[in-house]
Short mmCIF file of C-alpha atoms in Angstrom, two decimals:
data_model
loop_
_atom_site.label_atom_id
_atom_site.label_comp_id
_atom_site.label_asym_id
_atom_site.label_seq_id
_atom_site.Cartn_x
_atom_site.Cartn_y
_atom_site.Cartn_z
CA MET F 21 0.00 0.00 0.00
CA ARG F 22 1.41 3.37 -1.02
CA ASN F 23 1.36 6.52 1.05
CA LYS F 24 -0.91 9.18 -0.47
CA ASP F 25 1.90 11.75 -0.26
CA VAL F 26 4.26 9.75 -2.49
CA VAL F 27 4.82 11.34 -5.94
CA MET F 28 1.27 12.26 -6.83
CA THR F 29 2.16 13.48 -10.31
CA ARG F 30 3.47 10.20 -11.68
CA HIS F 31 2.08 8.74 -14.91
CA TYR F 32 0.73 5.18 -14.76
CA SER F 33 -0.08 2.68 -17.44
CA VAL F 34 -3.16 1.61 -15.45
CA LEU F 35 -5.02 3.69 -12.90
CA GLY F 36 -7.92 2.25 -10.94
CA VAL F 37 -10.55 4.37 -9.19
CA GLY F 38 -12.29 2.65 -6.28
CA LEU F 39 -11.16 -0.35 -4.26
CA GLY F 40 -14.08 -2.67 -3.87
CA PRO F 41 -13.69 -6.39 -4.55
CA PHE F 42 -13.54 -6.06 -8.34
CA ASN F 43 -10.79 -3.45 -8.59
CA LEU F 44 -9.03 -5.19 -5.71
CA SER F 45 -8.87 -8.30 -7.89
CA ALA F 46 -7.34 -6.29 -10.74
CA ALA F 47 -4.83 -4.67 -8.38
CA ALA F 48 -3.79 -8.05 -6.97
CA LEU F 49 -3.33 -9.55 -10.44
CA LEU F 50 -1.35 -6.53 -11.65
CA ALA F 51 0.90 -6.43 -8.56
CA PRO F 52 3.39 -9.05 -9.87
CA HIS F 53 3.76 -7.12 -13.13
CA THR F 54 4.60 -3.64 -11.85
CA GLN F 55 7.88 -3.63 -13.79
CA THR F 56 6.08 -3.98 -17.12
CA ILE F 57 2.68 -2.38 -16.32
CA SER F 58 2.82 0.44 -13.78
CA SER F 59 -0.44 0.62 -11.84
CA LEU F 60 -2.07 2.41 -8.96
CA PHE F 61 -5.55 1.92 -7.48
CA VAL F 62 -6.91 4.78 -5.38
CA GLU F 63 -9.74 4.76 -2.85
CA GLN F 64 -11.37 7.67 -1.03
CA LYS F 65 -11.88 5.75 2.23
CA PRO F 66 -9.01 5.61 4.75
CA ARG F 67 -9.14 1.81 4.87
CA PHE F 68 -10.65 -1.06 2.89
CA ALA F 69 -14.39 -1.40 3.55
CA TRP F 70 -16.84 -3.75 1.83
CA HIS F 71 -20.43 -2.82 2.68
CA PRO F 72 -19.46 -2.49 6.37
CA GLY F 73 -23.06 -1.80 7.34
CA LEU F 74 -24.06 -5.28 6.13
CA LEU F 75 -21.37 -7.18 8.04
CA LEU F 76 -23.79 -8.79 10.46
CA ASP F 77 -22.48 -11.62 12.62
CA ASP F 78 -24.74 -14.24 11.04
CA ALA F 79 -24.47 -13.13 7.39
CA LYS F 80 -22.91 -15.76 5.11
CA MET F 81 -21.33 -15.55 1.68
CA GLN F 82 -23.27 -17.00 -1.25
CA THR F 83 -20.03 -17.62 -3.17
CA SER F 84 -17.32 -20.19 -2.53
CA TYR F 85 -14.19 -18.85 -0.84
CA LEU F 86 -12.19 -20.39 -3.71
CA LYS F 87 -13.72 -17.72 -5.94
CA ASP F 88 -11.53 -15.13 -4.27
CA MET F 89 -9.56 -12.24 -5.75
CA VAL F 90 -7.03 -14.34 -7.69
CA THR F 91 -7.28 -18.13 -7.38
CA ALA F 92 -9.31 -18.80 -10.55
CA VAL F 93 -6.55 -17.41 -12.79
CA ASP F 94 -3.47 -17.44 -10.52
CA PRO F 95 -3.67 -20.09 -7.77
CA THR F 96 0.01 -19.56 -6.90
CA SER F 97 -0.57 -15.89 -6.04
CA PRO F 98 0.31 -14.78 -2.50
CA TYR F 99 -3.13 -13.12 -2.36
CA THR F 100 -5.33 -16.24 -2.31
CA PHE F 101 -7.86 -16.92 0.44
CA ILE F 102 -5.95 -20.11 1.29
CA ASN F 103 -2.74 -18.14 1.78
CA TYR F 104 -4.67 -15.70 3.95
CA LEU F 105 -5.69 -18.62 6.18
CA VAL F 106 -2.09 -19.84 6.37
CA LYS F 107 -0.57 -16.41 7.05
CA THR F 108 -3.14 -15.58 9.73
CA LYS F 109 -2.50 -18.96 11.44
CA LYS F 110 -6.01 -20.35 11.12
CA PHE F 111 -5.80 -22.87 8.26
CA TYR F 112 -6.39 -25.95 10.43
CA PRO F 113 -9.15 -24.44 12.60
CA PHE F 114 -10.84 -23.28 9.39
CA THR F 115 -10.82 -26.73 7.79
CA ALA F 116 -12.32 -28.24 10.96
CA ARG F 117 -15.43 -26.02 10.85
CA GLY F 118 -17.48 -28.44 8.75
CA GLU F 119 -19.04 -25.62 6.70
CA GLN F 120 -18.96 -25.00 2.97
CA THR F 121 -19.51 -21.25 3.28
CA VAL F 122 -17.69 -18.45 5.07
CA SER F 123 -19.09 -15.41 6.82
CA ARG F 124 -19.13 -12.04 5.14
CA LEU F 125 -17.06 -10.79 8.09
CA GLU F 126 -14.26 -13.25 7.39
CA PHE F 127 -14.26 -12.69 3.64
CA SER F 128 -14.16 -8.94 4.23
CA ASP F 129 -11.20 -9.43 6.55
CA TYR F 130 -9.47 -11.45 3.82
CA MET F 131 -9.99 -8.69 1.26
CA ALA F 132 -8.70 -6.05 3.68
CA TRP F 133 -5.66 -8.27 4.29
CA VAL F 134 -5.02 -8.24 0.54
CA ALA F 135 -5.73 -4.54 0.03
CA HIS F 136 -3.38 -3.23 2.71
CA GLN F 137 -0.34 -5.24 1.65
CA LEU F 138 -0.51 -4.60 -2.08
CA PRO F 139 2.19 -2.26 -3.43
CA ASN F 140 -0.21 -0.58 -5.88
CA THR F 141 -3.08 0.56 -3.64
CA GLN F 142 -3.53 3.97 -2.06
CA PHE F 143 -6.27 4.95 0.39
CA ASP F 144 -7.55 8.31 1.59
CA THR F 145 -7.40 9.58 -2.00
CA PRO F 146 -10.77 10.83 -3.28
CA VAL F 147 -11.12 11.60 -6.98
CA VAL F 148 -12.48 15.05 -7.79
CA ASP F 149 -12.86 14.63 -11.53
CA ILE F 150 -11.49 12.83 -14.57
CA THR F 151 -10.78 14.40 -17.95
CA PRO F 152 -9.30 13.21 -21.27
CA HIS F 153 -5.56 13.77 -21.38
CA GLY F 154 -3.91 13.03 -24.70
CA SER F 155 -4.55 9.37 -25.48
CA GLY F 156 -5.36 8.68 -21.82
CA PHE F 157 -6.83 10.41 -18.79
CA ALA F 158 -6.00 12.94 -16.09
CA VAL F 159 -7.36 12.11 -12.65
CA ASN F 160 -7.51 15.01 -10.22
CA THR F 161 -7.35 14.43 -6.47
CA PRO F 162 -6.88 16.79 -3.48
CA HIS F 163 -3.29 15.54 -3.33
CA GLY F 164 -2.41 16.26 -6.96
CA GLN F 165 -3.00 15.04 -10.49
CA LEU F 166 -2.43 11.52 -11.79
CA THR F 167 -2.33 10.58 -15.46
CA CYS F 168 -2.74 7.20 -17.09
CA ASP F 169 -3.05 5.33 -20.36
CA HIS F 170 -5.83 3.01 -19.17
CA LEU F 171 -8.48 3.74 -16.55
CA ILE F 172 -10.45 1.11 -14.60
CA ILE F 173 -13.51 2.35 -12.70
CA GLY F 174 -14.69 0.16 -9.84
CA THR F 175 -16.57 2.52 -7.55
CA GLY F 176 -19.45 0.18 -6.73
CA THR F 177 -23.16 0.79 -6.45
CA GLN F 178 -25.44 3.14 -4.52
CA PRO F 179 -28.20 2.13 -2.06
CA PHE F 180 -31.61 2.18 -3.75
CA MET F 181 -34.42 3.96 -1.88
CA PRO F 182 -38.10 3.60 -2.88
CA ASP F 183 -39.52 6.97 -3.95
CA CYS F 184 -42.18 6.97 -1.24
CA ALA F 185 -39.59 6.36 1.49
CA GLU F 186 -36.91 8.78 0.34
CA PRO F 187 -38.41 11.91 2.00
CA PHE F 188 -38.23 10.20 5.39
CA VAL F 189 -34.68 8.83 5.27
CA GLY F 190 -32.88 9.65 8.50
CA GLU F 191 -32.37 8.22 11.99
CA GLN F 192 -35.47 6.02 11.94
CA VAL F 193 -35.71 5.22 8.21
CA PHE F 194 -32.51 3.97 6.62
CA HIS F 195 -31.02 1.52 4.14
CA ALA F 196 -29.86 -1.85 5.46
CA SER F 197 -26.34 -1.09 4.23
CA GLU F 198 -26.02 1.22 7.28
CA LEU F 199 -27.37 -1.18 9.93
CA ALA F 200 -24.12 -2.54 11.36
CA LEU F 201 -22.61 0.96 11.40
CA ARG F 202 -25.61 2.55 13.13
CA GLN F 203 -26.18 -0.26 15.66
CA PRO F 204 -29.54 1.28 16.64
CA ASP F 205 -31.15 0.44 19.95
CA LEU F 206 -34.42 -1.19 18.89
CA ARG F 207 -35.69 -2.19 22.31
CA GLY F 208 -39.47 -1.89 22.43
CA LYS F 209 -39.68 -0.65 18.83
CA LYS F 210 -42.03 -1.71 16.06
CA VAL F 211 -39.78 -2.39 13.07
CA ALA F 212 -40.74 -2.77 9.41
CA ILE F 213 -38.28 -4.52 7.10
CA VAL F 214 -38.86 -3.83 3.40
CA GLY F 215 -37.31 -6.23 0.89
CA GLY F 216 -37.42 -10.01 0.57
CA GLY F 217 -33.92 -11.01 -0.56
CA GLN F 218 -30.94 -12.31 1.38
CA THR F 219 -30.36 -8.96 3.08
CA GLY F 220 -33.97 -8.85 4.29
CA ALA F 221 -33.58 -12.37 5.67
CA ASP F 222 -30.31 -11.50 7.42
CA VAL F 223 -31.83 -8.39 9.00
CA PHE F 224 -34.98 -10.26 10.11
CA GLN F 225 -32.86 -12.98 11.68
CA HIS F 226 -30.66 -10.37 13.37
CA LEU F 227 -33.70 -8.67 14.91
CA PHE F 228 -35.45 -11.92 15.78
CA ASP F 229 -32.37 -12.97 17.78
CA ASP F 230 -32.45 -9.70 19.75
CA GLU F 231 -29.06 -8.59 18.42
CA LEU F 232 -30.16 -4.94 18.64
CA GLY F 233 -32.39 -5.24 21.68
CA LYS F 234 -35.76 -6.96 22.12
CA VAL F 235 -38.07 -5.42 19.55
CA ALA F 236 -41.80 -5.12 20.20
CA HIS F 237 -42.88 -6.22 16.73
CA ILE F 238 -41.38 -7.03 13.30
CA ASP F 239 -43.22 -6.75 9.99
CA TRP F 240 -41.24 -8.17 7.06
CA ILE F 241 -42.72 -6.78 3.83
CA SER F 242 -41.76 -8.17 0.42
CA ARG F 243 -43.26 -7.88 -3.03
CA ARG F 244 -41.89 -11.35 -3.82
CA PRO F 245 -44.57 -14.08 -3.81
CA ASN F 246 -42.83 -16.03 -1.04
CA LEU F 247 -39.53 -16.35 0.80
CA GLN F 248 -37.72 -17.54 -2.28
CA GLY F 249 -34.60 -19.65 -2.04
CA LEU F 250 -31.39 -19.08 -3.93
CA ASP F 251 -31.20 -21.47 -6.89
CA GLU F 252 -27.99 -23.25 -5.94
CA ASN F 253 -28.12 -26.41 -8.04
CA PRO F 254 -24.96 -27.29 -9.99
CA PHE F 255 -26.58 -26.67 -13.37
CA THR F 256 -27.66 -23.19 -12.35
CA ASP F 257 -24.01 -22.61 -11.44
CA GLN F 258 -23.24 -22.97 -15.16
CA TYR F 259 -24.50 -19.38 -15.52
CA PHE F 260 -21.45 -18.30 -13.52
CA MET F 261 -18.85 -19.77 -15.85
CA PRO F 262 -16.81 -17.93 -18.47
CA ASP F 263 -18.28 -19.76 -21.48
CA TYR F 264 -21.82 -18.64 -20.59
CA ALA F 265 -20.69 -15.09 -19.79
CA GLU F 266 -19.04 -14.84 -23.21
CA GLN F 267 -22.08 -16.14 -25.06
CA PHE F 268 -24.47 -13.92 -23.08
CA HIS F 269 -22.59 -10.79 -24.13
CA GLY F 270 -23.35 -11.50 -27.80
CA LEU F 271 -27.12 -11.97 -27.37
CA ASP F 272 -29.77 -9.59 -28.65
CA PRO F 273 -30.66 -7.01 -25.94
CA LYS F 274 -34.29 -8.20 -25.79
CA VAL F 275 -33.15 -11.78 -25.25
CA LYS F 276 -30.77 -10.60 -22.51
CA HIS F 277 -33.61 -8.83 -20.73
CA THR F 278 -35.75 -12.00 -20.79
CA GLN F 279 -32.88 -14.18 -19.61
CA LEU F 280 -32.06 -11.85 -16.72
CA ALA F 281 -35.66 -12.03 -15.48
CA GLN F 282 -35.66 -15.82 -15.67
CA GLN F 283 -32.34 -16.09 -13.82
CA LYS F 284 -33.21 -13.81 -10.91
CA LEU F 285 -33.12 -16.49 -8.23
CA ALA F 286 -29.75 -17.73 -9.44
CA SER F 287 -28.20 -14.68 -7.80
CA ASP F 288 -30.93 -12.98 -5.78
CA GLY F 289 -32.53 -15.54 -3.48
CA ILE F 290 -32.11 -16.61 0.14
CA THR F 291 -29.66 -19.41 0.92
CA GLU F 292 -31.06 -22.78 2.00
CA ASN F 293 -29.18 -22.66 5.30
CA CYS F 294 -30.67 -19.27 6.11
CA LEU F 295 -34.22 -20.38 5.21
CA GLN F 296 -33.88 -23.53 7.30
CA GLY F 297 -32.61 -21.51 10.27
CA LEU F 298 -35.45 -18.99 9.94
CA TYR F 299 -38.13 -21.66 9.68
CA GLN F 300 -36.80 -23.53 12.71
CA ARG F 301 -36.74 -20.32 14.77
CA LEU F 302 -40.27 -19.34 13.74
CA TYR F 303 -41.70 -22.83 14.25
CA HIS F 304 -40.23 -23.06 17.73
CA ASP F 305 -41.46 -19.59 18.64
CA LYS F 306 -45.02 -20.07 17.37
CA TYR F 307 -45.79 -23.74 17.97
CA VAL F 308 -43.51 -24.78 20.82
CA ARG F 309 -43.13 -21.66 22.94
CA ARG F 310 -46.59 -20.45 21.83
CA SER F 311 -45.35 -16.87 22.01
CA PRO F 312 -47.84 -14.04 21.55
CA SER F 313 -47.77 -12.79 17.96
CA TRP F 314 -44.85 -10.34 17.68
CA TRP F 315 -43.76 -10.86 14.07
CA ARG F 316 -45.40 -11.11 10.65
CA LEU F 317 -44.08 -12.29 7.29
CA LEU F 318 -45.86 -10.35 4.54
CA PRO F 319 -44.90 -11.62 1.05
CA GLY F 320 -46.72 -10.46 -2.05
CA GLN F 321 -47.00 -6.91 -0.69
CA THR F 322 -45.57 -3.96 -2.59
CA LEU F 323 -44.70 -0.79 -0.68
CA THR F 324 -46.74 1.89 -2.44
CA GLY F 325 -46.88 4.72 0.06
CA MET F 326 -45.45 6.06 3.28
CA GLN F 327 -46.24 8.91 5.62
CA SER F 328 -45.15 10.04 9.04
CA HIS F 329 -47.33 10.62 12.08
CA PRO F 330 -46.54 11.72 15.67
CA SER F 331 -45.76 8.19 16.86
CA GLY F 332 -43.85 6.92 13.84
CA TYR F 333 -44.62 5.95 10.25
CA GLN F 334 -47.47 4.39 8.35
CA LEU F 335 -46.58 2.26 5.35
CA THR F 336 -49.14 1.48 2.67
CA THR F 337 -48.84 -1.82 0.84
CA THR F 338 -50.70 -3.28 -2.13
CA ALA F 339 -51.28 -7.02 -2.41
CA THR F 340 -50.10 -8.62 -5.63
CA LEU F 341 -52.85 -11.25 -5.65
CA THR F 342 -55.89 -9.09 -4.84
CA GLY F 343 -54.85 -5.49 -5.41
CA ASP F 344 -56.10 -4.66 -1.92
CA SER F 345 -54.31 -2.00 0.12
CA ALA F 346 -53.31 -2.31 3.76
CA THR F 347 -51.29 -0.31 6.26
CA VAL F 348 -48.42 -1.18 8.57
CA ASP F 349 -47.34 1.01 11.49
CA ALA F 350 -43.67 1.19 12.46
CA ASP F 351 -41.30 3.17 14.64
CA VAL F 352 -38.28 2.18 12.53
CA VAL F 353 -38.13 1.23 8.83
CA ILE F 354 -35.14 -0.72 7.45
CA LEU F 355 -34.95 -0.70 3.66
CA CYS F 356 -33.44 -3.92 2.26
CA THR F 357 -34.17 -2.68 -1.25
CA GLY F 358 -30.88 -3.38 -2.97
CA PHE F 359 -28.54 -1.15 -4.91
CA SER F 360 -28.67 0.85 -8.12
CA ARG F 361 -25.99 1.25 -10.74
CA ALA F 362 -25.22 4.72 -12.00
CA LEU F 363 -22.23 6.53 -13.38
CA PRO F 364 -20.14 7.74 -10.44
CA GLN F 365 -19.92 11.47 -9.88
CA CYS F 366 -16.22 11.51 -10.76
CA LEU F 367 -17.22 10.65 -14.36
CA ASP F 368 -19.49 13.69 -14.77
CA THR F 369 -16.73 15.46 -16.68
CA LEU F 370 -16.48 12.47 -19.06
CA ARG F 371 -20.19 12.00 -19.69
CA ASP F 372 -20.07 13.74 -23.07
CA CYS F 373 -17.29 11.38 -24.15
CA LEU F 374 -19.22 8.17 -23.41
CA GLU F 375 -21.74 6.38 -25.58
CA LEU F 376 -24.72 5.86 -23.27
CA ASP F 377 -28.05 4.16 -23.94
CA ASP F 378 -31.48 5.70 -23.32
CA LYS F 379 -31.22 4.69 -19.64
CA GLY F 380 -27.87 6.41 -19.20
CA ARG F 381 -25.94 3.14 -19.16
CA PRO F 382 -22.56 2.72 -20.85
CA SER F 383 -22.01 0.17 -23.59
CA VAL F 384 -19.37 -2.28 -22.37
CA ASN F 385 -17.63 -4.67 -24.74
CA ALA F 386 -16.52 -8.26 -24.15
CA HIS F 387 -13.36 -7.04 -22.41
CA TYR F 388 -15.28 -4.55 -20.22
CA ARG F 389 -14.09 -1.56 -22.18
CA VAL F 390 -16.57 1.31 -22.47
CA LYS F 391 -17.51 2.48 -25.94
CA MET F 392 -16.56 6.13 -26.49
CA ARG F 393 -18.28 8.60 -28.77
CA GLU F 394 -16.81 9.51 -32.12
CA GLY F 395 -13.62 11.53 -31.70
CA TYR F 396 -12.59 9.81 -28.45
CA SER F 397 -10.46 6.67 -28.30
CA GLN F 398 -9.33 6.58 -24.67
CA ALA F 399 -9.30 3.19 -22.94
CA LEU F 400 -11.85 3.22 -20.11
CA TYR F 401 -12.90 -0.01 -18.38
CA MET F 402 -15.78 -0.29 -15.93
CA MET F 403 -16.71 -2.94 -13.36
CA ASN F 404 -20.21 -3.76 -12.13
CA VAL F 405 -22.15 -1.46 -14.43
CA GLY F 406 -22.93 -3.86 -17.25
CA THR F 407 -25.58 -6.35 -16.09
CA HIS F 408 -27.46 -5.39 -19.25
CA CYS F 409 -24.34 -6.37 -21.23
CA HIS F 410 -22.81 -9.26 -19.28
CA GLY F 411 -25.69 -10.75 -17.31
CA ILE F 412 -26.14 -11.81 -13.70
CA ILE F 413 -22.43 -12.49 -13.24
CA GLU F 414 -21.71 -8.75 -13.34
CA PRO F 415 -22.38 -7.88 -9.66
CA GLN F 416 -21.30 -11.31 -8.36
CA LEU F 417 -17.90 -12.33 -7.03
CA SER F 418 -17.94 -15.64 -8.92
CA LEU F 419 -16.00 -14.40 -11.96
CA ALA F 420 -14.15 -11.48 -10.35
CA ALA F 421 -10.66 -12.87 -11.02
CA TRP F 422 -11.54 -14.00 -14.54
CA ARG F 423 -13.00 -10.59 -15.40
CA ALA F 424 -9.99 -8.74 -13.97
CA ALA F 425 -7.65 -10.99 -15.97
CA THR F 426 -9.75 -10.38 -19.09
CA ILE F 427 -9.24 -6.62 -18.68
CA ILE F 428 -5.53 -6.99 -17.92
CA ASN F 429 -4.97 -9.19 -20.98
CA ALA F 430 -6.81 -6.67 -23.17
CA ILE F 431 -4.69 -3.82 -21.79
CA ASN F 432 -1.45 -5.72 -22.27
CA GLY F 433 -2.31 -6.80 -25.81
CA THR F 434 -0.88 -10.28 -25.22
CA PRO F 435 -2.16 -12.53 -22.44
CA LEU F 436 -0.52 -12.17 -19.04
CA TYR F 437 -2.96 -14.74 -17.65
CA ASP F 438 -4.23 -17.95 -19.21
CA ILE F 439 -7.99 -17.59 -19.00
CA ALA F 440 -8.80 -20.27 -21.57
CA HIS F 441 -11.34 -22.61 -20.05
CA HIS F 442 -13.11 -25.88 -20.57
CA HIS F 443 -16.56 -25.79 -22.12
CA GLY F 444 -19.21 -26.35 -19.45
CA LEU F 445 -21.61 -29.27 -19.24
CA LEU F 446 -24.41 -27.40 -20.99
CA ASP F 447 -24.49 -26.47 -24.68
CA TRP F 448 -26.12 -23.06 -24.59
CA ALA F 449 -26.48 -22.86 -28.37
CA LEU F 450 -26.28 -25.40 -31.15
CA THR F 451 -23.09 -24.49 -32.98
CA ALA F 452 -20.66 -26.31 -35.20
CA SER F 453 -17.92 -25.98 -32.61
CA SER F 454 -17.40 -25.10 -28.97
CA PRO F 455 -17.67 -21.38 -28.16
CA ALA F 456 -14.40 -19.55 -28.49
CA THR F 457 -13.03 -16.91 -26.20
CA PRO F 458 -13.59 -13.34 -27.42
CA LYS F 459 -11.05 -12.26 -30.01
CA MET F 460 -9.30 -8.99 -29.31
CA GLN F 461 -9.30 -7.92 -32.95
CA LYS F 462 -13.11 -7.76 -32.92
CA VAL F 463 -13.04 -4.91 -30.44
CA ALA F 464 -9.73 -3.31 -31.27
CA GLY F 465 -11.47 -0.08 -32.26
CA TRP F 466 -12.70 0.48 -28.68
#
């Protein structure tokens, strides 16, 4: 990790903005090649942080720890999760746990371990703006200007707030991504949880177990038709393999949209372990302890309105099946409503250079390079903005190392990493031959 005061006017071949998991993967894979490709990845926060507000004690990863920052393309790297276990003296205790998954807390600790030992990362360095500079870019920070030939943006997503809730956001109405940071005292409170995915389940479980004090009542509201499980079967996992990702990128946009809707539960459901734990808790509470009713699960209810009153908030919901409206009273509202993808503010000065669609989204090619408007040829790569281009793998950790290596190989011109792969078990399209990896000459123009 570099000190922010060290030579802030140096030119780099590759400059990364943001240090979430995806840019961290790129930084770790570029670290062994600093003599041939100079690189620096800057982050505005003082230390590595991965959704710190969601690092609840009982929250588990949905992705195998082997799908870490580097292992899929460089298993001999010093930055693997296995090496993290060895270096932190917990390899043997870890293997004795008898679990297939790891906690979000431990995986976050692993990523911080990587981030703060890399030679090409720099924290406490916010980016003010980015402008074209010759054939590359100039990146302005409070500590000086950096220039580069290739720019990788990995600034992450923003919490999504329903329109009806946004006017009330504050101490008592907040996004779940802030929960662990706020640590609110919820003793005696009526709490409404909005959102039926994994985060909603984690928050419900956290409150049910009195982690933030004994609540008076919990209403868990979700527009989903039920508590829907993550589709974890091995054939569904074929969606998260390079051969499918490559084929998906070449599909017609309308077909992509349909496929994304059909694949929702492959990436946005609740894990089986979590559902089993929830059901067992609720069964024991209702049928064994015969507790007075102090919680409700409300699937098939869309939040359609919200207003405040002297004693709290009233939420209006509309039932999917009947169209009937109902109200829920709450003292505290926790929004487990996911995240939205938008161009980061630091790219405002580049907006006129980018080719955006009618929804303001960039067009991202097979190597994650953003298409520029006529007259601009700078090499800009973006992470986690192209679900509409690359499918459900885009926000997931499953192909993080493969994607970073794809970008690095494209930047270098010749492969630094062997990312050729075996064809999966499923033939996604009837073709005369197995799908090939994307050819660089097809996208050489941008």
